PDB file of C-alpha atoms in Angstrom:
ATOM      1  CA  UNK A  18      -9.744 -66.552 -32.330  1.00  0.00           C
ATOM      2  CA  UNK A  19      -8.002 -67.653 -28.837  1.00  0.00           C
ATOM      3  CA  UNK A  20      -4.690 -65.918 -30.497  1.00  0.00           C
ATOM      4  CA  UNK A  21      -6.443 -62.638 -30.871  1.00  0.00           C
ATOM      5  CA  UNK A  22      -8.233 -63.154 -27.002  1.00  0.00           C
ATOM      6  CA  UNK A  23      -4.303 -63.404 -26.445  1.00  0.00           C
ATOM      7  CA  UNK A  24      -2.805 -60.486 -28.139  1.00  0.00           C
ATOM      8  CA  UNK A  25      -5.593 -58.524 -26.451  1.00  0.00           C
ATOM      9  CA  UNK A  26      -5.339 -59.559 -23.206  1.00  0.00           C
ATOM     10  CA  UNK A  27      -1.211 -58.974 -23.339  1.00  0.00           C
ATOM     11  CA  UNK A  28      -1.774 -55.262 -25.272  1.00  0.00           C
ATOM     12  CA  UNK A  29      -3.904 -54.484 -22.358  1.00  0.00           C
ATOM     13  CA  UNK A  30      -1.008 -54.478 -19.723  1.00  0.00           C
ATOM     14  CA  UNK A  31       0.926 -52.708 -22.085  1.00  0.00           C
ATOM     15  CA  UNK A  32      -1.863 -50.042 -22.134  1.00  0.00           C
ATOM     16  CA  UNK A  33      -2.362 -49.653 -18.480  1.00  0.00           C
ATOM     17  CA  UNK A  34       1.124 -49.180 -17.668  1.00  0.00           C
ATOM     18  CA  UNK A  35       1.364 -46.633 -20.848  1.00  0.00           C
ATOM     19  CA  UNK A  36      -1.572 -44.766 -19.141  1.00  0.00           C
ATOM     20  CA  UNK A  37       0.036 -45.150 -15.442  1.00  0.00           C
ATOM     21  CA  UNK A  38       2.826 -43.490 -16.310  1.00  0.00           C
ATOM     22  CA  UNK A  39       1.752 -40.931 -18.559  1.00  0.00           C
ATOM     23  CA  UNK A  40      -0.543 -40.238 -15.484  1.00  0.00           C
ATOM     24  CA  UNK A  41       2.622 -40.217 -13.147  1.00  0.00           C
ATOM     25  CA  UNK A  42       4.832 -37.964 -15.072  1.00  0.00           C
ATOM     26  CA  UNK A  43       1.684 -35.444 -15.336  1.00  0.00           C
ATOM     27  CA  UNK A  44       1.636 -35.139 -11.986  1.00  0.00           C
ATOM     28  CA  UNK A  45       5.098 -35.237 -11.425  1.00  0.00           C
ATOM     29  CA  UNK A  46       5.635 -31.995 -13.869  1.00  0.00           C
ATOM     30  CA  UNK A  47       1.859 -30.301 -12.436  1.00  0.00           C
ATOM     31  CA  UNK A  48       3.095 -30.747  -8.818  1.00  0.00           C
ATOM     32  CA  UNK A  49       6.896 -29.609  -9.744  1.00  0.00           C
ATOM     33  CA  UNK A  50       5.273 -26.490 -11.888  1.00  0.00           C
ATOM     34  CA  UNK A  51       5.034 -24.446  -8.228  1.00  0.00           C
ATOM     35  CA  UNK A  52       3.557 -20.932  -8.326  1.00  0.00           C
ATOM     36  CA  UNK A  53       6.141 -19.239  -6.691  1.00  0.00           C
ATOM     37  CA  UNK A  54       9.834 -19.818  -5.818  1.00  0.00           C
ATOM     38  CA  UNK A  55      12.916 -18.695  -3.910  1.00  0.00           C
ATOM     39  CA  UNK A  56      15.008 -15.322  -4.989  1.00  0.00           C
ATOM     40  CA  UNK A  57      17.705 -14.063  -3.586  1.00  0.00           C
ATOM     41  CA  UNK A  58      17.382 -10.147  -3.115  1.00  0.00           C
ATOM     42  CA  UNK A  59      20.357  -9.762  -5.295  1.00  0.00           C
ATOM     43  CA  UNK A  60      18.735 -10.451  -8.095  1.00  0.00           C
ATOM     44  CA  UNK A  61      16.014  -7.772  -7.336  1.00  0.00           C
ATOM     45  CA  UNK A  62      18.790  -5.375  -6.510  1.00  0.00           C
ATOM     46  CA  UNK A  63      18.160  -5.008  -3.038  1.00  0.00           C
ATOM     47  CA  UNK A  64      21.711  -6.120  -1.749  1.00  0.00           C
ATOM     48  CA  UNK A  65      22.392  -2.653  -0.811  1.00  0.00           C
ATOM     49  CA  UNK A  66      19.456  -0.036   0.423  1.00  0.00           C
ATOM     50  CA  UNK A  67      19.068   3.267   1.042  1.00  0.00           C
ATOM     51  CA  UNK A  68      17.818   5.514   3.266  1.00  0.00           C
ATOM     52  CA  UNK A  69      15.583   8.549   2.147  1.00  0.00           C
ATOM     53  CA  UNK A  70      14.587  11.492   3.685  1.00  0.00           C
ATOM     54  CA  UNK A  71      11.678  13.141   2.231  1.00  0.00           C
ATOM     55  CA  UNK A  72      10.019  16.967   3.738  1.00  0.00           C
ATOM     56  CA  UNK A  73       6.720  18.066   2.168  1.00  0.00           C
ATOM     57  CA  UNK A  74       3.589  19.610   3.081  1.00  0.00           C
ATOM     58  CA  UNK A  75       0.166  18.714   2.369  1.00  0.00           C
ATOM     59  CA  UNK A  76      -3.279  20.523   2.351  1.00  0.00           C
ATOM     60  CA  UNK A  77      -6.370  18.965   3.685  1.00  0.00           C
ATOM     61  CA  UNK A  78      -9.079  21.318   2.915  1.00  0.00           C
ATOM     62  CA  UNK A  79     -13.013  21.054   3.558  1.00  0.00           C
ATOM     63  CA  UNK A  80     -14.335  24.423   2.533  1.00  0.00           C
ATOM     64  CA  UNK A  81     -14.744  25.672  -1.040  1.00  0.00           C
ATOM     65  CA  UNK A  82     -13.557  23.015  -3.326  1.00  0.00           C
ATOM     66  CA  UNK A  83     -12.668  20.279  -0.897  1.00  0.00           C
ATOM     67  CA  UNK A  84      -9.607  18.009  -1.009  1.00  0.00           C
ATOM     68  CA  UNK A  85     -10.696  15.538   1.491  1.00  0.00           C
ATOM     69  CA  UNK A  86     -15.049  14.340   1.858  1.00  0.00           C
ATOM     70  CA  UNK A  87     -16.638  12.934   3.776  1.00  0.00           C
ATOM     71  CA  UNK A  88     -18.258   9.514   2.509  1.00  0.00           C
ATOM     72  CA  UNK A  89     -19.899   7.792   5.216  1.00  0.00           C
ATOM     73  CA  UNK A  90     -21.052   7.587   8.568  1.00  0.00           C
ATOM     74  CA  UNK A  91     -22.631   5.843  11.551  1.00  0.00           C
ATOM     75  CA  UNK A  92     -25.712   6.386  13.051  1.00  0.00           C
ATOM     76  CA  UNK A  93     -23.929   7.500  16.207  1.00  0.00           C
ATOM     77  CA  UNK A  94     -21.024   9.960  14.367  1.00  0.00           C
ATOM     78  CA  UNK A  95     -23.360  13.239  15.091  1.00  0.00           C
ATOM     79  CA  UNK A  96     -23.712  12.042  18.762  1.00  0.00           C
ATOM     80  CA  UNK A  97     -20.231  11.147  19.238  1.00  0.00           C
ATOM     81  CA  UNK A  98     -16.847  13.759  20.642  1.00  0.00           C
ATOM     82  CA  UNK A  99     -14.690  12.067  18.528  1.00  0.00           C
ATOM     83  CA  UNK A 100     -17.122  11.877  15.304  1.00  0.00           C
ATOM     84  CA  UNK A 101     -16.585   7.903  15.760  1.00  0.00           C
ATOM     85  CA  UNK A 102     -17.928   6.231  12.552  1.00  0.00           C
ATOM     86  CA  UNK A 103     -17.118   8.709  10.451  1.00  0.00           C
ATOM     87  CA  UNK A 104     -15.099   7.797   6.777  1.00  0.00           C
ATOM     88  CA  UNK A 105     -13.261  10.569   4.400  1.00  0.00           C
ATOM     89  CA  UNK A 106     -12.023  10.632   1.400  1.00  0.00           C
ATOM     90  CA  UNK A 107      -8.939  12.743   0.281  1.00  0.00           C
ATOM     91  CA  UNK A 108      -6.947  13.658  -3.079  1.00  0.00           C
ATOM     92  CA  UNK A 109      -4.561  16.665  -1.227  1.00  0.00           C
ATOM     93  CA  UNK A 110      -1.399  18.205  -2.847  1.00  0.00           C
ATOM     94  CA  UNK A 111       2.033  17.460  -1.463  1.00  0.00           C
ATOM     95  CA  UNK A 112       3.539  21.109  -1.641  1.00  0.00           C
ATOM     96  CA  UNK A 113       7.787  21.781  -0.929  1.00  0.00           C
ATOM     97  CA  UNK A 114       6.846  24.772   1.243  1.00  0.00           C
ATOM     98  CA  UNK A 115       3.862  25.055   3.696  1.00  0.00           C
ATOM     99  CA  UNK A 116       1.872  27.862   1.327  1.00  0.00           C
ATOM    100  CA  UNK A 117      -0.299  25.799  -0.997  1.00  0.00           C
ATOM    101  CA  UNK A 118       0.648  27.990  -4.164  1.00  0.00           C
ATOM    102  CA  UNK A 119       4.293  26.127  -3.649  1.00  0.00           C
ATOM    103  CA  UNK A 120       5.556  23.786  -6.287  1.00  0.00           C
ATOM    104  CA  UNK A 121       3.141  21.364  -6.243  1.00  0.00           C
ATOM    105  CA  UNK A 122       5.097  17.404  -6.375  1.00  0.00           C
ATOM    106  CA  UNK A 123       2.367  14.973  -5.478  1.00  0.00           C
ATOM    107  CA  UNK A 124      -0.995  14.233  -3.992  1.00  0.00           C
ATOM    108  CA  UNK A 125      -1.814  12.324  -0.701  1.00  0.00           C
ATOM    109  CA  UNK A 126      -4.655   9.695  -1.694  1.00  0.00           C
ATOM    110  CA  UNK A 127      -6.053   7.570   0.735  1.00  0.00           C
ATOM    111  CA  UNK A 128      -9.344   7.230   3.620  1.00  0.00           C
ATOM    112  CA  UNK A 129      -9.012   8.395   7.216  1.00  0.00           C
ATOM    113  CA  UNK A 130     -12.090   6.946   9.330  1.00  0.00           C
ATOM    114  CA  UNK A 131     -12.397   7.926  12.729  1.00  0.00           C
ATOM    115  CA  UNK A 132     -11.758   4.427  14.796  1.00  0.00           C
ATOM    116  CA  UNK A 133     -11.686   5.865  18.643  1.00  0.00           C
ATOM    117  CA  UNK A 134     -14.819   6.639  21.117  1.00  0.00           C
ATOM    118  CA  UNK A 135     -12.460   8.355  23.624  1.00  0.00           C
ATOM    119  CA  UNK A 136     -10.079  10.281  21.455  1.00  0.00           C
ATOM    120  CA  UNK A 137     -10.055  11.673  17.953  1.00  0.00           C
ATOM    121  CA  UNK A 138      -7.727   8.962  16.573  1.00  0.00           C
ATOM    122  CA  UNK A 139      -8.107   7.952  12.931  1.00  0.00           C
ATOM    123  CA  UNK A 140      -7.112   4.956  10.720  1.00  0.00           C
ATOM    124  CA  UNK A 141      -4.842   6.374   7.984  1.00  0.00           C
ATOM    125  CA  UNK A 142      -4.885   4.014   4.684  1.00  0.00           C
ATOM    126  CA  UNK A 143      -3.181   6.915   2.595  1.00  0.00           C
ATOM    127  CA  UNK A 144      -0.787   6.963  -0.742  1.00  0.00           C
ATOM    128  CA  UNK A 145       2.044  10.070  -1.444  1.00  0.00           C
ATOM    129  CA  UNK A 146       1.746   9.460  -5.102  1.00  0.00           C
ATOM    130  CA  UNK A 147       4.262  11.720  -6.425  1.00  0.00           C
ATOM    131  CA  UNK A 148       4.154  13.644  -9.745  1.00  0.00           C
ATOM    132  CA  UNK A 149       8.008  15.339 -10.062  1.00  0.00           C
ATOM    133  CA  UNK A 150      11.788  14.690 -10.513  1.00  0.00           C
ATOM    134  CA  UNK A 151      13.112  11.510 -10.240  1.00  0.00           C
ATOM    135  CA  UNK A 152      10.006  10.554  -8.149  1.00  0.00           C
ATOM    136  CA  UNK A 153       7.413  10.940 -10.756  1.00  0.00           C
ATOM    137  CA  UNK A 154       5.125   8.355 -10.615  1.00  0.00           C
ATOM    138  CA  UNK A 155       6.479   6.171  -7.788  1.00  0.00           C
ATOM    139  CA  UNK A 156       3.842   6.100  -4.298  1.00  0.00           C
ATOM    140  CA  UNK A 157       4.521   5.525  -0.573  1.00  0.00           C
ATOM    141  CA  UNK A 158       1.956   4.009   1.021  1.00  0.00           C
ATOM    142  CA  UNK A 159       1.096   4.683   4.850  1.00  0.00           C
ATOM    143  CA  UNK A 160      -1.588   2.523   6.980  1.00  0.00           C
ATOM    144  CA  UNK A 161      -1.530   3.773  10.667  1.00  0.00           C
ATOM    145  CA  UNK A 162      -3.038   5.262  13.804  1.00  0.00           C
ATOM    146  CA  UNK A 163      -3.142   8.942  13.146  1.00  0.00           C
ATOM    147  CA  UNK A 164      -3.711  10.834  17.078  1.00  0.00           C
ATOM    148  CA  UNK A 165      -4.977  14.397  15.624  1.00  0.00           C
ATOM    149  CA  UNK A 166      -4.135  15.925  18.390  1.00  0.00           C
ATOM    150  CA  UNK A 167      -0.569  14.760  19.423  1.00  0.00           C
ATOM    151  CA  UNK A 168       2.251  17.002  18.772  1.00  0.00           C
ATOM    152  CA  UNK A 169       3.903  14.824  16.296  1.00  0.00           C
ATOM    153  CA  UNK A 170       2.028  11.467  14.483  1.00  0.00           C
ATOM    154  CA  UNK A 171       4.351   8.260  13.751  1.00  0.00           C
ATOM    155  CA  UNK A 172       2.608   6.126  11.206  1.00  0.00           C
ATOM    156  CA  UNK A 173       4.847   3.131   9.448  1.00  0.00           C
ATOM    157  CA  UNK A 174       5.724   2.755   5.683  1.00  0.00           C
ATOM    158  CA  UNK A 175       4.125  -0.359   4.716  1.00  0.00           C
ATOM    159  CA  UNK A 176       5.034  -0.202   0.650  1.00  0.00           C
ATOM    160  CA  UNK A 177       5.463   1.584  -1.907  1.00  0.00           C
ATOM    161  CA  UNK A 178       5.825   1.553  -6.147  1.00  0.00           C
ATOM    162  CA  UNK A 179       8.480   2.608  -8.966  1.00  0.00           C
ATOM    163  CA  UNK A 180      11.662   3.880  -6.850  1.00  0.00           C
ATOM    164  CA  UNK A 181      10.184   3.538  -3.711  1.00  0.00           C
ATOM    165  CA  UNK A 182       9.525  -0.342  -4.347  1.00  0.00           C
ATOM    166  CA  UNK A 183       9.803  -2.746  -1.171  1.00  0.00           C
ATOM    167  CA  UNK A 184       9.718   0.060   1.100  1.00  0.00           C
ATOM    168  CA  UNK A 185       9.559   0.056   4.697  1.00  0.00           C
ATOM    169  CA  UNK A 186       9.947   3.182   7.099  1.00  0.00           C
ATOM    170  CA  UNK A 187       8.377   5.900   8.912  1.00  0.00           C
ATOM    171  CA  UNK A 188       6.249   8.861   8.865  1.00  0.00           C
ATOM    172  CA  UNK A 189       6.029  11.717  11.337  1.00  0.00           C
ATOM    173  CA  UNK A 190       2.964  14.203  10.615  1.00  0.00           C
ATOM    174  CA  UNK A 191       2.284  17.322  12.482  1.00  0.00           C
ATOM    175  CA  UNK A 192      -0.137  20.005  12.189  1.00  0.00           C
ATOM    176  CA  UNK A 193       1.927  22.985  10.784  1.00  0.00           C
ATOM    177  CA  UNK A 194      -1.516  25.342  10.519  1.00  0.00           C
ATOM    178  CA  UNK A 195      -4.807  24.962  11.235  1.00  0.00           C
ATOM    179  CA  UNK A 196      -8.326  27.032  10.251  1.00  0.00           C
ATOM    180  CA  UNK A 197     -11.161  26.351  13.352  1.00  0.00           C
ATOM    181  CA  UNK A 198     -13.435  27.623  11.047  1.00  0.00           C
ATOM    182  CA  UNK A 199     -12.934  26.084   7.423  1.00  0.00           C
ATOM    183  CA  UNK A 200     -11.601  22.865   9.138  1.00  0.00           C
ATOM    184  CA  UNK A 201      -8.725  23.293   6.447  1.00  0.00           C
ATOM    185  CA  UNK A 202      -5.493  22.432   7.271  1.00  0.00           C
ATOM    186  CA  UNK A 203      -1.764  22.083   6.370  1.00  0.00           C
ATOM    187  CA  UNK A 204       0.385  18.863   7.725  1.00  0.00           C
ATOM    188  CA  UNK A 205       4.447  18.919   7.735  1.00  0.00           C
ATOM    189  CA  UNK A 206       5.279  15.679   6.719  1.00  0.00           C
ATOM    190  CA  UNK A 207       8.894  13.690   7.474  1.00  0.00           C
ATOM    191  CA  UNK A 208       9.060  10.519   6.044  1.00  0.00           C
ATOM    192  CA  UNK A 209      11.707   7.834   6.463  1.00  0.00           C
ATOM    193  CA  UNK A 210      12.233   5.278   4.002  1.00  0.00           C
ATOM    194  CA  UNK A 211      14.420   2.234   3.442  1.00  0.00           C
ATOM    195  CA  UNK A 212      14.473   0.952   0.176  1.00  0.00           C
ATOM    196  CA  UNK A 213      16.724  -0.292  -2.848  1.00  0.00           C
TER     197      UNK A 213
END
């Protein structure tokens, strides 16, 4: 009987450190298993970028069959000069000439809220998803400060998909025509873009 105290009592060190360091090598390999890790752009292909120049038009319409809505507003937007409060909604084709019967190669896809009390300046959180060429299915995506009424609008790149991927640049909208009436318009787009 006092052997078999004895083999327990020496198995049980055995066990413990067994169980210690299957303990320490699971955390060893949980805390080594990180969820991200270090690339070199190489390896994404992004050694050597590019700079691309794209020209297009797009059509921002609010009369029969509108391409941008409105989806909220404040209690204040009626009362206010610069519609403050105020939240649309677009899906507008990108055209290659300014006439909207054009060739037809995307769609700008986004919100515009109005985000000044002393000047009509809107928040742009908008997409150029692009449907043609080469650039089928690959989006630029814009988030800036959008001054209707300057002359010419910079808003940056912040991103983009398919060959437009890690993109970074710069977008210059003016109003190339514009209907008082209808509130329709048509914005001349330049965008700059650096990317692989």
């Amino acid at each position: 009987m006092f052997h078999l105290s004895m083999a327990n009592t020496k198995q049980k060190p055995v066990s413990i450190l067994l169980l210690t360091t299957f303990c320490f090598l699971s955390l060893y390999f949980v805390k080594n298993q990180a969820f991200s890790k270090v690339s070199y752009p190489s390896t994404l292909g992004l050694n050597q970028e590019k700079l691309t120049h794209l020209h297009f038009y797009f059509h921002d319409m609010y009369g029969y069959n509108p391409t941008s809505v409105e989806v909220a507003e404040a209690a204040q937007t009626n009362t206010s000069k610069t519609y403050f409060g105020s939240m649309f909604v677009m899906d507008c084709p990108i055209t290659t000439l300014p006439n909207i019967s054009s060739n037809i190669i995307g769609y700008a896809q986004g919100m515009t809220a109005s985000a000044s009390q002393t000047e009509l300046g809107l928040l742009m959180i908008l997409h150029f998803v692009f449907t043609e060429r080469e650039y089928n299915g690959s989006t630029i995506s814009i988030l800036g400060r959008n001054l209707v009424f300057e002359n010419v609008r910079e808003m940056p790149v912040v991103g983009g998909s398919g060959l437009f991927r890690f993109a970074r640049g710069y977008a210059e909208g003016k109003t190339y025509s514009l209907d008082v009436k209808s509130g329709n318009a048509t914005l001349e787009y330049n965008v700059f873009i650096l990317h692989p």
